[in-house]
C-alpha positions as a Markdown table, in Angstrom:
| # | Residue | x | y | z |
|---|---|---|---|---|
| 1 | Unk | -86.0 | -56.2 | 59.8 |
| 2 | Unk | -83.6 | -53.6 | 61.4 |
| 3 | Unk | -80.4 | -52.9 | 59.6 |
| 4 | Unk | -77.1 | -51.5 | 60.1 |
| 5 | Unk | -74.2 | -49.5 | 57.8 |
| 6 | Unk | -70.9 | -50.0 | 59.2 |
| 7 | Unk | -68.3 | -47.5 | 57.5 |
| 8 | Unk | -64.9 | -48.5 | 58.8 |
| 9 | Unk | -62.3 | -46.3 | 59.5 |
| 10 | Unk | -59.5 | -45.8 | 61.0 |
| 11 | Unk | -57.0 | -43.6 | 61.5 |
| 12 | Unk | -53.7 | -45.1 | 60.7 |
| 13 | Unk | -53.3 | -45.1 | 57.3 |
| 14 | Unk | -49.4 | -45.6 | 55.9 |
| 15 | Unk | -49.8 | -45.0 | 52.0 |
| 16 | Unk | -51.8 | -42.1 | 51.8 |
| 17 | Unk | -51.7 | -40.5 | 55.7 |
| 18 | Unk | -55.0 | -39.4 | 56.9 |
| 19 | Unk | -56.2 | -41.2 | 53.9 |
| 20 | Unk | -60.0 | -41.7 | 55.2 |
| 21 | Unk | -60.8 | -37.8 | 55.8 |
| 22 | Unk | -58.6 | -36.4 | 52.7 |
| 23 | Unk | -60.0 | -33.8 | 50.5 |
| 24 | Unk | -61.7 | -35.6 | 47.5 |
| 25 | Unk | -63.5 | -33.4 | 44.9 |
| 26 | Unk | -64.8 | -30.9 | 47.4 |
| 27 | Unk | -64.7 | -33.0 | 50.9 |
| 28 | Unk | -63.8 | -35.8 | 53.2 |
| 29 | Unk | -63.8 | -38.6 | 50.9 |
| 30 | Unk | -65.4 | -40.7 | 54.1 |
| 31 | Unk | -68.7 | -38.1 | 53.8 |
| 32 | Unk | -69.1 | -40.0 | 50.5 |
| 33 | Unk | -70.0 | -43.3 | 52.3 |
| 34 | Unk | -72.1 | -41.4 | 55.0 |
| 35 | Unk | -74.3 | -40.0 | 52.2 |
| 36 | Unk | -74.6 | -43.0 | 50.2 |
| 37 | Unk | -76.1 | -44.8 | 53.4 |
| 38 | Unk | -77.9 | -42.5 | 54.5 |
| 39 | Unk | -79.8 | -41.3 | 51.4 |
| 40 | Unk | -80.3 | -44.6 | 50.1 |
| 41 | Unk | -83.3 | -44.8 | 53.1 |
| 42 | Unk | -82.3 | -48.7 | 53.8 |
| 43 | Unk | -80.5 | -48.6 | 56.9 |
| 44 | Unk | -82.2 | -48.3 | 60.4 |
| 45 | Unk | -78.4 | -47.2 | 61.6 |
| 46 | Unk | -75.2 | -45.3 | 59.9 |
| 47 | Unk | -72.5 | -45.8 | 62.0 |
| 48 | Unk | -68.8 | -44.8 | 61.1 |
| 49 | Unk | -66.1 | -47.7 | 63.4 |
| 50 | Unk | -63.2 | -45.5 | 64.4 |
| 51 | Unk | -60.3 | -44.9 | 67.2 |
| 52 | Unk | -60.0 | -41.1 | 66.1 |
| 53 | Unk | -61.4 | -38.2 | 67.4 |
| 54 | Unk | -60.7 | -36.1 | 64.2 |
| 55 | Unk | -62.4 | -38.8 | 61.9 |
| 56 | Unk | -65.5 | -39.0 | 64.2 |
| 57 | Unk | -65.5 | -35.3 | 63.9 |
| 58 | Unk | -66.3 | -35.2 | 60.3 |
| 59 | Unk | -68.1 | -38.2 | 60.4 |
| 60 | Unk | -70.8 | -37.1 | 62.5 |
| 61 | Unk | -71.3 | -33.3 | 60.6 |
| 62 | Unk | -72.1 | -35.5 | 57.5 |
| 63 | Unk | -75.1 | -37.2 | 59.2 |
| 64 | Unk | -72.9 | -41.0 | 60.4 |
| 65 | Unk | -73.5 | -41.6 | 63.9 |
| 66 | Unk | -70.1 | -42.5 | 66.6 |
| 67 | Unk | -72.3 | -44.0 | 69.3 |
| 68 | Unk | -68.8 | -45.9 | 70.0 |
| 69 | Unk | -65.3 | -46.3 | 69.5 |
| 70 | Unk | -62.9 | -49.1 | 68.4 |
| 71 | Unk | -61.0 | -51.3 | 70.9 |
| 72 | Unk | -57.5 | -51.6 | 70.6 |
| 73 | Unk | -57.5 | -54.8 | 69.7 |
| 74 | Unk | -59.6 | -53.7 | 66.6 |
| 75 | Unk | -57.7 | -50.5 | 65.8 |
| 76 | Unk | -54.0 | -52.3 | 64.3 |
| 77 | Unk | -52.7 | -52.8 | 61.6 |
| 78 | Unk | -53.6 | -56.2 | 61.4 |
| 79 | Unk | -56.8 | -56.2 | 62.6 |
| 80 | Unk | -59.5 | -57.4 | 59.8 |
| 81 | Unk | -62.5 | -56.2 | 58.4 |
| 82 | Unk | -64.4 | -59.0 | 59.9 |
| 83 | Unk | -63.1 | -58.1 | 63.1 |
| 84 | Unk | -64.0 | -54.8 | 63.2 |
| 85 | Unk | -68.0 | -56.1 | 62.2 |
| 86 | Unk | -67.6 | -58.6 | 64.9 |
| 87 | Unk | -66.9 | -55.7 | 67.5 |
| 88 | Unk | -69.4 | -53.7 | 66.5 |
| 89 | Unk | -72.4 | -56.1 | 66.4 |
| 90 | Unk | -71.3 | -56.9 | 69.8 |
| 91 | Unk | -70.9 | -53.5 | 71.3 |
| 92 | Unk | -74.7 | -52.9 | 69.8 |
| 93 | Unk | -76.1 | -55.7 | 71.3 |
| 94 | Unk | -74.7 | -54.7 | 74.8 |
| 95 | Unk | -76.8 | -51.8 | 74.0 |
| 96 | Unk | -80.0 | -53.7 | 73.1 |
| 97 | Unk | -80.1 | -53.0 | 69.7 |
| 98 | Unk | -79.7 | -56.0 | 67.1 |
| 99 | Unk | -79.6 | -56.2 | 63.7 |
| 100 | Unk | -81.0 | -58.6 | 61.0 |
| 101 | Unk | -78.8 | -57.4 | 58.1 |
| 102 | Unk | -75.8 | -55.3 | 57.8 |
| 103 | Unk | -73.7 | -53.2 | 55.4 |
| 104 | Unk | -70.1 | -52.7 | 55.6 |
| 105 | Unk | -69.2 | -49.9 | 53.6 |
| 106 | Unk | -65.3 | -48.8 | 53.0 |
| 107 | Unk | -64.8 | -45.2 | 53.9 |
| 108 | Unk | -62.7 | -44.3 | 50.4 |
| 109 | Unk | -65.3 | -45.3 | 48.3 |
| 110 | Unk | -67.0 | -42.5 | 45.9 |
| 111 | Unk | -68.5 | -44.6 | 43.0 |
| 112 | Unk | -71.2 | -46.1 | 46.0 |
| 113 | Unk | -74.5 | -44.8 | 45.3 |
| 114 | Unk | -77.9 | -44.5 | 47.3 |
| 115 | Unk | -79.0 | -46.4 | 44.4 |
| 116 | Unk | -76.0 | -48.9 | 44.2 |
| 117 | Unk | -76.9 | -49.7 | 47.9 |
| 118 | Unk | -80.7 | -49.7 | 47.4 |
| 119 | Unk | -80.4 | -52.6 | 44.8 |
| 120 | Unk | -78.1 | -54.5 | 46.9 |
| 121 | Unk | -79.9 | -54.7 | 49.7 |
| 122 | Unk | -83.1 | -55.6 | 47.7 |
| 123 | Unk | -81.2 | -58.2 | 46.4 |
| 124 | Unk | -79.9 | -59.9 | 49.5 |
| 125 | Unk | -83.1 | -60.0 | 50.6 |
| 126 | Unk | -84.6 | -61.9 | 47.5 |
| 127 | Unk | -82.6 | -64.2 | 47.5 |
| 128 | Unk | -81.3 | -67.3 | 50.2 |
| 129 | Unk | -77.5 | -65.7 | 50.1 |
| 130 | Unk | -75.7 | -64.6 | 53.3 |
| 131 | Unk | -74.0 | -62.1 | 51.3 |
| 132 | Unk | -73.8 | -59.9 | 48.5 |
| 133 | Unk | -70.4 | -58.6 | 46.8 |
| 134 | Unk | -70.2 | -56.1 | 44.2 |
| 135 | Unk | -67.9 | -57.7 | 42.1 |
| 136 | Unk | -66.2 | -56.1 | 38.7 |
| 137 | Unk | -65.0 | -58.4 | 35.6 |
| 138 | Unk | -61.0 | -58.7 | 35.0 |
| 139 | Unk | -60.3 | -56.7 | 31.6 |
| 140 | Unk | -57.8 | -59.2 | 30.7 |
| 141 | Unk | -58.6 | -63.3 | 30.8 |
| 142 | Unk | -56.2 | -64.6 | 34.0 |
| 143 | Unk | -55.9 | -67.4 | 32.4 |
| 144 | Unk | -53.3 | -66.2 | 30.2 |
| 145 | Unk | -51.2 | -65.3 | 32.5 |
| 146 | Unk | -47.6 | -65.0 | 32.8 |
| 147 | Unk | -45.3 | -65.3 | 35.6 |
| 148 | Unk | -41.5 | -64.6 | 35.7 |
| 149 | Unk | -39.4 | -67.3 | 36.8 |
| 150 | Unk | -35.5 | -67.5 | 36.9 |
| 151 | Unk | -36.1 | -64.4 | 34.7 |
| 152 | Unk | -37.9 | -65.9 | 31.8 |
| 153 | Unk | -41.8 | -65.8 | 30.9 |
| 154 | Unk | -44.2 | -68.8 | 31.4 |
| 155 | Unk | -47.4 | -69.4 | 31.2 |
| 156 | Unk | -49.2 | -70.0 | 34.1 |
| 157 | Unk | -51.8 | -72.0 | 32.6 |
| 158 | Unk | -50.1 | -73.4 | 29.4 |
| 159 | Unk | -53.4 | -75.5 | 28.8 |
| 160 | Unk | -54.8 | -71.8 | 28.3 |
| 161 | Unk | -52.2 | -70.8 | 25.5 |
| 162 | Unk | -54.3 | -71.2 | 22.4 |
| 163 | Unk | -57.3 | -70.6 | 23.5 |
| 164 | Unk | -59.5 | -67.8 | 22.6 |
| 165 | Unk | -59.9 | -65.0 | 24.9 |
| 166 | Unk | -63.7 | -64.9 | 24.1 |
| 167 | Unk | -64.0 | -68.8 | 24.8 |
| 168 | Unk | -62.2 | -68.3 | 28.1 |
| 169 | Unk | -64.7 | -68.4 | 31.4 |
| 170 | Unk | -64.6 | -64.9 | 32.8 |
| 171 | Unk | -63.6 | -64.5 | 36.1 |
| 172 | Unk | -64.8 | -61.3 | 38.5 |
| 173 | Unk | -62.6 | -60.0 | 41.6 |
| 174 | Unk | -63.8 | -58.0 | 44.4 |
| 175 | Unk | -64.3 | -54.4 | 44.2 |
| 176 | Unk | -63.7 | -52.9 | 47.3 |
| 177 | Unk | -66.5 | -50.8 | 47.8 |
| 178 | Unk | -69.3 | -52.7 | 50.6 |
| 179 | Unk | -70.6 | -56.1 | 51.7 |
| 180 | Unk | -74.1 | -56.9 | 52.8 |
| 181 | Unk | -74.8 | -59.8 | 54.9 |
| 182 | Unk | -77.1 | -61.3 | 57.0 |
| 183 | Unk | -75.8 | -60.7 | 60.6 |
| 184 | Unk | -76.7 | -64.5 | 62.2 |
| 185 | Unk | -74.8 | -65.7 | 59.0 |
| 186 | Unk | -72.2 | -63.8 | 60.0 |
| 187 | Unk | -71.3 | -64.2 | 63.3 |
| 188 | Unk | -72.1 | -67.9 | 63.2 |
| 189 | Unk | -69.3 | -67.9 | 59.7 |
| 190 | Unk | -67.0 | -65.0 | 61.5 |
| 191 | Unk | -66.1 | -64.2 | 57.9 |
| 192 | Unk | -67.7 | -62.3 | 55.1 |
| 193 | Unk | -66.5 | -64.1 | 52.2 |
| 194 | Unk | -67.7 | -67.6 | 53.1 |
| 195 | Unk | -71.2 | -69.5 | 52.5 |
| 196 | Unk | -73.8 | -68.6 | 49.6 |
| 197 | Unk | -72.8 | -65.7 | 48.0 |
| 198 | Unk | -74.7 | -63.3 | 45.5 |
| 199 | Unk | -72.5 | -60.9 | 42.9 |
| 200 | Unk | -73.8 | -57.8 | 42.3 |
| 201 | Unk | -71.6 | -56.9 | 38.8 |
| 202 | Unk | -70.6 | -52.9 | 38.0 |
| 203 | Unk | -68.7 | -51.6 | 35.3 |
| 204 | Unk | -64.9 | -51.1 | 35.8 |
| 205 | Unk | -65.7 | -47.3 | 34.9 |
| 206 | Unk | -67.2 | -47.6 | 38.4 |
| 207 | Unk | -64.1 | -49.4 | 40.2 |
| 208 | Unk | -60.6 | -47.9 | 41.7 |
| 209 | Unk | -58.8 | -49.3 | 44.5 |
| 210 | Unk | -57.3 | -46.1 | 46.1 |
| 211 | Unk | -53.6 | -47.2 | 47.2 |
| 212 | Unk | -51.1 | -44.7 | 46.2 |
| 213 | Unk | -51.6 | -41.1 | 45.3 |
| 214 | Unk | -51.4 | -41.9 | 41.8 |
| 215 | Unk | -55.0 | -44.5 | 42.5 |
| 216 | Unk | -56.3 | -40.7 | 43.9 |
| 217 | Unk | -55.9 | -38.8 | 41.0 |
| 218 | Unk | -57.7 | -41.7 | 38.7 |
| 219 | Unk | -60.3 | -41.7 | 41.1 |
| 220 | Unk | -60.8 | -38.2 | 41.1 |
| 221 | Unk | -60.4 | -38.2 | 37.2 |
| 222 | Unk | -63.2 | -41.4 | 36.9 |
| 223 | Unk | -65.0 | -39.4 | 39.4 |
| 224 | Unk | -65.8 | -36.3 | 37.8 |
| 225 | Unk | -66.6 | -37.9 | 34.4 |
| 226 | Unk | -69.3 | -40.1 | 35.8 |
| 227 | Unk | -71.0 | -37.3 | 38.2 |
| 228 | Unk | -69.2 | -33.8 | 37.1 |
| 229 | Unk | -67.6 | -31.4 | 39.5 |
């Protein structure tokens, strides 16, 4: 079974500009991603989807290959993460290569291990899903949650208001960091987040979406403690 790591990124980040090649603790924070996928021995392919020259740069003198660049149509602010796959998988195939299974893998994300992506994959493969999504529990039950309306509280579930948090169903969100999938699920589904679908749960110590440059410095801070440096 041949398999691919996509890491996507662009170059036209607004919030934090240059976002996907900025210095985090000691390098590019993309070369994270590239030596996750690459020492983790599971993919047959570490590619890095970009329109920039500077970003393929840095990706390729960290090991991710640039055998190709983005369209256009794929380099927007609108375009989605599925699209970007979609391109890719096609451009590959135009080259006579073809892949069985495939990982997208963001390029700011430093909590992704060789190990993290080792399991994953194993995973996927024992199992009947089309995809696996590392998923982290919400520290506080959503269903107590309040909304603001006309400037008072309410409770957005009032059914919910007596309950117990500990008797309350916990609910997991998405954490940002990669996706496997089986390809021919994919490009028959065109979307990741559709079909059979295996969690792979981490600790929120291991989570942080990276937004604002206030996100960074947490990152950096969570960073350190977990690996040093």
């Amino acid at each position: 079974m041949r398999s691919v790591a996509i890491i996507t990124a662009r170059g036209g980040s607004k919030r934090i500009p240059r976002k996907n090649i900025k210095d985090f603790c000691g390098k590019p924070i993309l070369a994270y991603s590239i030596e996750a996928a690459l020492q983790s021995g599971m993919f047959d392919r570490v590619m890095v989807s970009t329109e920039d020259e500077e970003i393929a740069e840095i990706a390729r003198r960290y090991g991710g290959e640039v055998p190709f660049f983005r369209s256009g149509n794929t380099s927007g602010d609108y375009a989605t993460t599925n699209d970007v796959l979609l391109e890719v998988l096609e451009e590959y195939g135009k080259r006579g290569e073809h892949f069985e299974l495939g990982c997208c893998i963001y390029p700011t994300a430093p909590f992704v291990t060789a190990g993290k992506l080792e399991d994953a994959v194993k995973l996927l493969l024992d199992s009947d899903a089309d995809t696996l999504i590392p998923v982290v529990r919400f520290s506080y039950p959503p269903q107590r949650a309040m909304l603001v309306r006309e400037g008072k509280l309410v409770f957005g579930h009032p059914e919910f208001l007596d309950s117990r948090s500990q008797d309350l169903e916990p609910h997991y969100h998405d954490v940002g960091q990669f996706y496997v999938f089986r390809t021919e699920n994919f490009r028959r589904n065109r979307k990741l987040m559709v079909g059979n679908i295996l969690p792979l749960v981490v600790s929120e110590t291991e989570v942080q979406d990276i937004d604002t440059l206030t996100d960074w410095e947490i990152a950096e801070i969570k960073y350190r403690r977990m690996f040093g440096g």
